[in-house]
Short mmCIF file of C-alpha atoms and ligand atoms in Angstrom, two decimals:
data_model
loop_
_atom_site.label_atom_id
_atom_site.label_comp_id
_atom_site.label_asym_id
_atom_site.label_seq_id
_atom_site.Cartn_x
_atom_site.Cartn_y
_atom_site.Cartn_z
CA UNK A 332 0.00 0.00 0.00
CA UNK A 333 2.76 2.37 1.38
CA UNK A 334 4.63 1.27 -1.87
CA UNK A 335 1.32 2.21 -4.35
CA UNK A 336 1.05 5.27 -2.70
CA UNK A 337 4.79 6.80 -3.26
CA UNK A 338 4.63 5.72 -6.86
CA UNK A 339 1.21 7.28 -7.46
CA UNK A 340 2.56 10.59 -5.71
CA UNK A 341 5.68 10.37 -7.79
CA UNK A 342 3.15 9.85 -10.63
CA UNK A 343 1.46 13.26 -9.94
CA UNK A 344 4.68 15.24 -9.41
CA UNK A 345 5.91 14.43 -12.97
CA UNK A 346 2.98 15.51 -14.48
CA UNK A 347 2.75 19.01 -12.88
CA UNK A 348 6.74 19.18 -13.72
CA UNK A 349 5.46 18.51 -17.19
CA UNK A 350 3.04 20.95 -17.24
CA UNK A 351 5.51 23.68 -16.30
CA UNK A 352 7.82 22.85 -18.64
CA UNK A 353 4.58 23.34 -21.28
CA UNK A 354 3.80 26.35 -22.11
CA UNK A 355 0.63 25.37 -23.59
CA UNK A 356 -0.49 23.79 -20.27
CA UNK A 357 -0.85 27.48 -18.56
CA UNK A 358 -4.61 28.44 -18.66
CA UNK A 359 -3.51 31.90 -20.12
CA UNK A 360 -2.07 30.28 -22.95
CA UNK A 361 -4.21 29.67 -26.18
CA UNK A 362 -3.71 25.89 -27.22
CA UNK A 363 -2.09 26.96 -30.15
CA UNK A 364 1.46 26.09 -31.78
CA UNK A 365 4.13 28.63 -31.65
CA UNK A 366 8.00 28.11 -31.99
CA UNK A 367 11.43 29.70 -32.40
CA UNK A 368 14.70 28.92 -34.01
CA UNK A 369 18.24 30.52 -34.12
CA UNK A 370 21.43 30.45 -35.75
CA UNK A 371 25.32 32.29 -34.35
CA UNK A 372 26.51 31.31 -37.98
CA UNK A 373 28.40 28.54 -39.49
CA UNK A 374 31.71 27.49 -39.83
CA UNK A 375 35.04 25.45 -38.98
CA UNK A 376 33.00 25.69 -35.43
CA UNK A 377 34.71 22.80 -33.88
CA UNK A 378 34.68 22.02 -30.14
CA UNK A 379 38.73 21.53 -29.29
CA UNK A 380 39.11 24.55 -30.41
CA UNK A 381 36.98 26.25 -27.86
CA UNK A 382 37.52 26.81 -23.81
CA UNK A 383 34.63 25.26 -21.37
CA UNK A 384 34.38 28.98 -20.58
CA UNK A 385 33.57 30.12 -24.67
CA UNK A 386 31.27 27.20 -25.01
CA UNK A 387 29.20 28.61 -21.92
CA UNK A 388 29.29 31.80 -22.84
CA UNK A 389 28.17 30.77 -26.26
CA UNK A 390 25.14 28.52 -24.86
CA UNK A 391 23.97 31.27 -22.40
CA UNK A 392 23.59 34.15 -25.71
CA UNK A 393 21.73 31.89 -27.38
CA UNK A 394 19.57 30.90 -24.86
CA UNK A 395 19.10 34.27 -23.43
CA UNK A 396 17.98 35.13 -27.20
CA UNK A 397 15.36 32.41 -27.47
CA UNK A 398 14.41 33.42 -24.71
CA UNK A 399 13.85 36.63 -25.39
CA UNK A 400 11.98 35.62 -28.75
CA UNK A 401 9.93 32.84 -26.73
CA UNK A 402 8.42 35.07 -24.23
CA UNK A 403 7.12 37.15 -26.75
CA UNK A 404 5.72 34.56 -28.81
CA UNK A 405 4.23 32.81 -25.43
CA UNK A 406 2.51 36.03 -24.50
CA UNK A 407 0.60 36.06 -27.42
CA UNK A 408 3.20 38.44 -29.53
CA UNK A 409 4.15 38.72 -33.25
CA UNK A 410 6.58 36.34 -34.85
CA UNK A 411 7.82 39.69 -36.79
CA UNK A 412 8.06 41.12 -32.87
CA UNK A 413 9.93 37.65 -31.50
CA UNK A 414 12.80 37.36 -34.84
CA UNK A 415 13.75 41.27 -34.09
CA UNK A 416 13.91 40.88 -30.20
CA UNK A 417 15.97 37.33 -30.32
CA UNK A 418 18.63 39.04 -33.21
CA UNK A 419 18.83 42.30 -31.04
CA UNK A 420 20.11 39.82 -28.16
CA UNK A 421 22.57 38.38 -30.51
CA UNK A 422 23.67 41.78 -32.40
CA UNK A 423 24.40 43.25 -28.69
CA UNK A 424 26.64 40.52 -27.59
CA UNK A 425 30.22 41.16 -29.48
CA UNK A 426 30.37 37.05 -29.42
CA UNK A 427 28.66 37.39 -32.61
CA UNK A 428 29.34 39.20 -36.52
CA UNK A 429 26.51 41.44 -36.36
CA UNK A 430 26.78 44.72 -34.84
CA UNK A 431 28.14 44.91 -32.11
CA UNK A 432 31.51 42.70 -32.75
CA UNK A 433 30.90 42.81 -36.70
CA UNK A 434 33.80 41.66 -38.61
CA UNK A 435 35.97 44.38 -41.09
CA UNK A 436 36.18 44.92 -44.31
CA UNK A 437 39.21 44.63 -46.10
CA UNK A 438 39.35 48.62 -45.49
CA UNK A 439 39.74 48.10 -41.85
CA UNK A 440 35.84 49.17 -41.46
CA UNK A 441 32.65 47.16 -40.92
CA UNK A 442 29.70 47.44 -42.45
CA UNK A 443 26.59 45.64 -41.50
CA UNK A 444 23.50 44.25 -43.73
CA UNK A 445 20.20 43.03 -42.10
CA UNK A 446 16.75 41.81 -43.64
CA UNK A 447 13.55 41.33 -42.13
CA UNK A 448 10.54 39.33 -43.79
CA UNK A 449 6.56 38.72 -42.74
CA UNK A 450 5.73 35.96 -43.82
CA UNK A 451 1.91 36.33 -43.66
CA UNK A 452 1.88 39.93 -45.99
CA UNK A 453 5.30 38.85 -47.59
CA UNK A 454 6.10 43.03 -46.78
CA UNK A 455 9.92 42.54 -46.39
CA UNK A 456 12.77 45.61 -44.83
CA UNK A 457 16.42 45.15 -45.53
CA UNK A 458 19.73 47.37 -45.20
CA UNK A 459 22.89 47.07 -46.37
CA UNK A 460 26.13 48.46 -46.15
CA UNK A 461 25.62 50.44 -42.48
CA UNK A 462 27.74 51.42 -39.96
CA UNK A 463 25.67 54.11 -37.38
CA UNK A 464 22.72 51.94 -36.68
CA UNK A 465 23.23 50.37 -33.48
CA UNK A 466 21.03 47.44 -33.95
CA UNK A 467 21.17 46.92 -37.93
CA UNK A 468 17.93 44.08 -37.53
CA UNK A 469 15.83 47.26 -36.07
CA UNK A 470 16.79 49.40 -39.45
CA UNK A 471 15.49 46.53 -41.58
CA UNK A 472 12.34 46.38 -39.64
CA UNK A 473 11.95 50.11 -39.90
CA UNK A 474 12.46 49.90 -43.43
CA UNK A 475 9.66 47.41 -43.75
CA UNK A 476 7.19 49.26 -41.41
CA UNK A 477 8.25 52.95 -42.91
CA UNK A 478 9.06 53.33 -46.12
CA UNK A 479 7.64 51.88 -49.45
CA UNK A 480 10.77 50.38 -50.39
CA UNK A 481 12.50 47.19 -49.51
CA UNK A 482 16.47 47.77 -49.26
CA UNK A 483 18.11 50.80 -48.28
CA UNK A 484 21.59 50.89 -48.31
CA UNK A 485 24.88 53.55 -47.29
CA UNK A 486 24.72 56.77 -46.12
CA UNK A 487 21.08 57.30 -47.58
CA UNK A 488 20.09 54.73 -45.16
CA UNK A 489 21.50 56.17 -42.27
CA UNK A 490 20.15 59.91 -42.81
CA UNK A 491 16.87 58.08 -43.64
CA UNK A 492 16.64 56.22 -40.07
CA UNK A 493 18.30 58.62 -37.90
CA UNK A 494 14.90 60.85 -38.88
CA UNK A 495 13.11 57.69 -38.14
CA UNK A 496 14.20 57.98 -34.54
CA UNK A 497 16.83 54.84 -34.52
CA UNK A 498 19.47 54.98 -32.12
CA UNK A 499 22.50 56.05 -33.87
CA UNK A 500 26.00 55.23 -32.51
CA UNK A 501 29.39 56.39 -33.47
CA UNK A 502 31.03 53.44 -35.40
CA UNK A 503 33.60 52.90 -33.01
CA UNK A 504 30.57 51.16 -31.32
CA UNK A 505 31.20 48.10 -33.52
CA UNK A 506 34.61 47.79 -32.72
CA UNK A 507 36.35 44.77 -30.83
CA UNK A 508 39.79 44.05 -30.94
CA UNK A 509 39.31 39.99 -31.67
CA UNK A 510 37.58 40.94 -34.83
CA UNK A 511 40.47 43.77 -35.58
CA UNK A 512 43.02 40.90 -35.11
CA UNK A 513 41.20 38.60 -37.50
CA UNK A 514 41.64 41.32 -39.97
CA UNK A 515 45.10 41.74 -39.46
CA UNK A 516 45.97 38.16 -39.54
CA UNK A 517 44.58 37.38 -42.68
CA UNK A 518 46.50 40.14 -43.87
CA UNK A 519 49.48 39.13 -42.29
CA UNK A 520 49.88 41.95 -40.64
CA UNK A 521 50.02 43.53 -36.77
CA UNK A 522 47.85 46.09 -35.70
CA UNK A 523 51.27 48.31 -35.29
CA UNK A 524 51.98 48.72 -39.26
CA UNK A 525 48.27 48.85 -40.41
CA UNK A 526 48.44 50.19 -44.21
CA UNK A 527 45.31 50.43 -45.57
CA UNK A 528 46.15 50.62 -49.32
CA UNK A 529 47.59 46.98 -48.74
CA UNK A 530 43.93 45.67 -47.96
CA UNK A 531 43.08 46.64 -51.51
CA UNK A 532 45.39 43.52 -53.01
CA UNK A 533 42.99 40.55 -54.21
CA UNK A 534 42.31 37.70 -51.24
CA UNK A 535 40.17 34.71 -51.67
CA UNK A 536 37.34 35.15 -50.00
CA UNK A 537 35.83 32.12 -49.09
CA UNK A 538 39.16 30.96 -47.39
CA UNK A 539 38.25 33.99 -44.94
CA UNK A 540 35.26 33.26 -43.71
CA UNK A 541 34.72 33.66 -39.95
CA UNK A 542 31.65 32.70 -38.40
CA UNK A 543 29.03 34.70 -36.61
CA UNK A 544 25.92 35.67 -38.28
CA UNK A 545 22.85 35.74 -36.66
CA UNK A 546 19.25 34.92 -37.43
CA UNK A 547 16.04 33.87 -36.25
CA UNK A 548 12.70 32.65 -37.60
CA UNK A 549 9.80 32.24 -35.18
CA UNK A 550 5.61 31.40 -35.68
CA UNK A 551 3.32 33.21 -33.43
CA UNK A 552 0.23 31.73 -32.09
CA UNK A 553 -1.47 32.68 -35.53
CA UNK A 554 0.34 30.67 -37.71
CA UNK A 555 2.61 34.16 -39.20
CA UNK A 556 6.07 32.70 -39.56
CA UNK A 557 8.62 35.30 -39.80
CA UNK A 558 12.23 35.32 -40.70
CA UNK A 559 14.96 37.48 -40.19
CA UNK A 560 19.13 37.85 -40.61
CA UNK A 561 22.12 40.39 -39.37
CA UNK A 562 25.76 40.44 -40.48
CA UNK A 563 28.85 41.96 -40.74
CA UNK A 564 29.40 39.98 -43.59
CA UNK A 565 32.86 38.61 -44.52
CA UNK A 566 36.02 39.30 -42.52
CA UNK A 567 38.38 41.25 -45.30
CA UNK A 568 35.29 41.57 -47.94
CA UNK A 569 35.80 44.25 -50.11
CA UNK A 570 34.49 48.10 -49.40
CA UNK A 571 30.73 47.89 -50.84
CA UNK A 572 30.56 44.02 -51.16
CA UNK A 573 26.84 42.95 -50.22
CA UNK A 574 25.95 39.75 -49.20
CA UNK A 575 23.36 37.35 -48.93
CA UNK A 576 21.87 38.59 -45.28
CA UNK A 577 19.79 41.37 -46.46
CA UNK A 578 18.93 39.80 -50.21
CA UNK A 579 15.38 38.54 -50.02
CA UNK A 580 15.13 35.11 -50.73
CA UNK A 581 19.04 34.85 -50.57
CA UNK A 582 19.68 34.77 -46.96
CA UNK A 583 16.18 35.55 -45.64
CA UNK A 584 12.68 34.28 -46.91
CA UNK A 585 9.41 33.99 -45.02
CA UNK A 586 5.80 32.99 -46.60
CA UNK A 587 3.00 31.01 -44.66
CA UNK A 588 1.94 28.83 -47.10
CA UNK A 589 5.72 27.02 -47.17
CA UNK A 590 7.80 28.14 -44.40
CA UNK A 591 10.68 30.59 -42.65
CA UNK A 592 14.61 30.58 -43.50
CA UNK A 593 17.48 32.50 -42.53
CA UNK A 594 20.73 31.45 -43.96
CA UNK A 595 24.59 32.22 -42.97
CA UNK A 596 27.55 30.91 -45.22
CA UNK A 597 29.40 32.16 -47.86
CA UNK A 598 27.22 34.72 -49.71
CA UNK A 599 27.71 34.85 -52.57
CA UNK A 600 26.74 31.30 -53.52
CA UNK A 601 23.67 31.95 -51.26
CA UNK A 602 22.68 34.94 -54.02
CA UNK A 603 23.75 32.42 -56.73
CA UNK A 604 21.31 29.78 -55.58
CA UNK A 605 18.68 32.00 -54.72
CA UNK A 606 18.60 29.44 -51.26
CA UNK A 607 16.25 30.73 -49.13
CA UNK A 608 13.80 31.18 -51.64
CA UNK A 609 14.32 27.83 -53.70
CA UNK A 610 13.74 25.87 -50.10
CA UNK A 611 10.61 27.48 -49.81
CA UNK A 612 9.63 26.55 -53.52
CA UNK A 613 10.84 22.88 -53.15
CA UNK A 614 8.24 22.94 -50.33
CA UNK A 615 5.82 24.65 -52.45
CA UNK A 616 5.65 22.72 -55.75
CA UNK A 617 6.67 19.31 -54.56
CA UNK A 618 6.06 16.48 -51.75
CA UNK A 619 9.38 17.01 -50.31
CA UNK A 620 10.11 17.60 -46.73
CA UNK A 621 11.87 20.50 -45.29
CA UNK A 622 14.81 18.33 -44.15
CA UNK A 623 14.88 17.11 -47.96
CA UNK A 624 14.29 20.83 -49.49
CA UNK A 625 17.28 22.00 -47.22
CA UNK A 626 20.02 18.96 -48.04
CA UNK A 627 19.10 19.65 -51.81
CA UNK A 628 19.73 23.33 -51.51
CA UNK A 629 22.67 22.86 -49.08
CA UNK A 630 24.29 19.64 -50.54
CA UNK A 631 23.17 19.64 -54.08
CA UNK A 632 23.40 23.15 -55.33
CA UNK A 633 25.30 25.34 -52.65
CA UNK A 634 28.10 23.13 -51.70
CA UNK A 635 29.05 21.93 -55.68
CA UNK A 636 29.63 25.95 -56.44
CA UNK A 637 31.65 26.08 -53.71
CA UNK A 638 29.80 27.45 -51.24
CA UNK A 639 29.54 26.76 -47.71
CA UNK A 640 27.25 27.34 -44.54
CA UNK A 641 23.66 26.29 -43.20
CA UNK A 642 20.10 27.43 -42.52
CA UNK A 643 17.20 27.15 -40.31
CA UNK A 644 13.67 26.67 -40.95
CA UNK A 645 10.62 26.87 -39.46
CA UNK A 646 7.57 25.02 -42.01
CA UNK A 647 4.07 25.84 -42.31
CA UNK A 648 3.27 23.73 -39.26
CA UNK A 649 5.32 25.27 -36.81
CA UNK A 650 8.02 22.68 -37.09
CA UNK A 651 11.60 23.51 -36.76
CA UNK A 652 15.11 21.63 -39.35
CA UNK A 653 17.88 22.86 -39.88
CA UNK A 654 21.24 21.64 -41.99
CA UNK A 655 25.00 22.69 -42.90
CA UNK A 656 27.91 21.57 -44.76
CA UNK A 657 30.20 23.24 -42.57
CA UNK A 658 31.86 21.81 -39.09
CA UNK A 659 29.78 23.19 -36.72
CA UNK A 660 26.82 25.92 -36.62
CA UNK A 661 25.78 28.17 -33.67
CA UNK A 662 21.90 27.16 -33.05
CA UNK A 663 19.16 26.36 -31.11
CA UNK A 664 14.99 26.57 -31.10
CA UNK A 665 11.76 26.03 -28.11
CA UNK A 666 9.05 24.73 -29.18
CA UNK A 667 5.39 25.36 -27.09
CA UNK A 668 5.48 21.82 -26.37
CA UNK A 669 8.59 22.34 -24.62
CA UNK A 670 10.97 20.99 -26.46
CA UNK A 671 14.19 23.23 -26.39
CA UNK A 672 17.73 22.50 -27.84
CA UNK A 673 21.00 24.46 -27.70
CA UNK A 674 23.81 22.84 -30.28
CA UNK A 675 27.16 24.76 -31.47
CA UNK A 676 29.24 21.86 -32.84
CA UNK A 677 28.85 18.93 -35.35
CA UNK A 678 25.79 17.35 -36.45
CA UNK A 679 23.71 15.11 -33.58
CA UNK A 680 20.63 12.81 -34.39
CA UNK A 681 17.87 15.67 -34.20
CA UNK A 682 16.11 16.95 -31.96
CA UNK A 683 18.57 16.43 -29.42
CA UNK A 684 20.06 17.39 -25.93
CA UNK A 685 19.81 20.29 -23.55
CA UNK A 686 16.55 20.94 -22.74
CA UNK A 687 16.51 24.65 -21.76
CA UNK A 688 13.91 26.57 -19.45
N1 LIG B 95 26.23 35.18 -45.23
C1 LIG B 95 27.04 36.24 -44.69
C2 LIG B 95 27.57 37.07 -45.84
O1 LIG B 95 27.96 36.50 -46.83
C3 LIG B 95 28.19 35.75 -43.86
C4 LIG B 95 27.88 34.65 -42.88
O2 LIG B 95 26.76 34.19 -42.81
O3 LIG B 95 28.76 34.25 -42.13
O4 LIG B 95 27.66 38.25 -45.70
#
């Protein structure tokens, strides 16, 4: 008896545990779906090559940026609302290439491109080419709430915003010495004899790719899925070079009927392939799955070019894949049924691991 009655106590305590850890248990809560999903970028992100100390410090961003995106989402919020709040996490945090901590250009500056896209209205904000804008994710969504265009990029940008009322910073705000050093070792160079007219000599650029990108897609408790991406782009890209990060359906795509991406990688075969886009038509005119619309994109078109990097997805029913060809990417999602992972390194059997509060 004594024995029946522990187990049927123990019995009770795991579901209320349960229930906690489900949003969609709480009687505020609409029984609705609703998830989140992240990327840090992708890249030779291998685990021997970081401290216990990095790897924490990694884990807790990301998981103080779903978070972030979560709550909003759980409270009944816009995705649009939950991608810009979990990317300003992640552009704040100089752990990351996107504003604060942005890599340089091969002119010793850094200049940042962001995109934004509603998937419900397909309305879309991007910005390229900024320095000024302290959070470059909040410039895209401006765009795509203010103006009638899409992209804005350069100075006109930045006059454009500033009357907007976005907080402006000086662009010494972006700076961080790691990033500087990055720059100068590619160029073989110490920060002591910087010349800038020696950045102007041809590099290859793929071989100087450094991780960091951010982006997020979320879907709100009305089915919107939205998607969005921030960068500094390229460590030693060239003055002017634009990547994929604010290109619609390059490195960000959002539409209801199919699903959310945001991409990180090498760019320019990310423009090439059109990726984010062609994902979302796989899903639209055939049978195939996400995880099958991203390993074509990823495996069969990206990677022969040369290309390399990854992408997350969230489909049309709320559920979350992602996929690279690179070592490791930076990413993690929560779910409303509580599932929650954080991953940084190689590819695990998915979903996986660290459940997350
Ligand atoms: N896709 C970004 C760019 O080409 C870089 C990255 O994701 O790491 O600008």
């Amino acid at each position: 008896m004594k024995k029946r009655c522990s187990l049927l106590i123990g019995l009770i305590l795991i579901i209320s545990c349960n229930q906690q850890d489900n949003p969609t248990n709480n009687n505020t809560q609409t029984a609705s779906k609703f998830s989140i999903v992240i990327h840090g970028g992708a890249g030779g992100i291998v685990s021997k090559n970081f401290s216990e100390a990095q790897k924490e410090a990694y884990k807790q961003q990301l998981e103080t940026s779903l978070n972030t995106g979560y709550k909003i989402l759980e409270n009944g919020g816009n995705a649009i609302d939950a991608v810009q709040a979990a990317i300003v996490i992640l552009e704040n945090s100089p752990l990351f290439n996107a504003g604060k901590g942005a890599v340089f250009n091969s002119e010793g500056a850094q200049e940042m491109d962001a995109s934004i896209m509603n998937g419900n209205t397909l309305n879309s904000g991007a910005v390229a080419g900024i320095n000024h804008v302290k959070n470059p994710i909040l410039a895209a969504n401006m765009v795509l709430d203010s103006s009638k265009h899409v992209l804005l990029s350069g100075k006109g940008a930045e006059i454009l915003l500033e009357k907007y009322g976005l907080q402006m910073v000086p662009s010494s705000y972006f700076y961080t010495d790691k990033r500087f050093n990055q720059l100068q070792k590619l160029l073989g160079k110490d920060k002591t004899t910087l010349d800038h007219t020696a950045f102007r000599e041809e590099r290859p650029l793929i071989d100087d790719h450094k991780y960091g990108t951010v982006g997020a897609v979320a879907m709100d408790i009305n089915g919107n899925i939205a998607a969005g991406t921030s960068t500094g782009g390229m460590t030693n890209k060239k003055h002017g070079r634009i990547g994929d990060s604010p290109i619609i359906g390059a490195g960000t795509y959002a539409n209801n009927t199919t699903c959310g991406i945001s991409s990180t990688g090498t760019g320019e075969y990310f423009i090439r392939t059109v990726a984010a886009h062609e994902v979302s038509s796989i899903l639209k005119y055939t049978k195939d799955s996400p995880k099958k619309a991203l390993q074509e994109v990823i495996f069969n078109q990206i990677a022969p070019l040369g290309g390399k990097g990854g992408m997350i997805l969230i489909d049309k029913n709320g559920d979350v894949f992602w996929d690279f060809n690179t070592r490791g990417m930076f990413r993690g999602y929560k779910k409303s049924n509580g599932e929650a992972v954080i991953e940084l390194f190689e590819k695990t059997a998915f979903p996986k691991n660290k459940i997350i509060k």
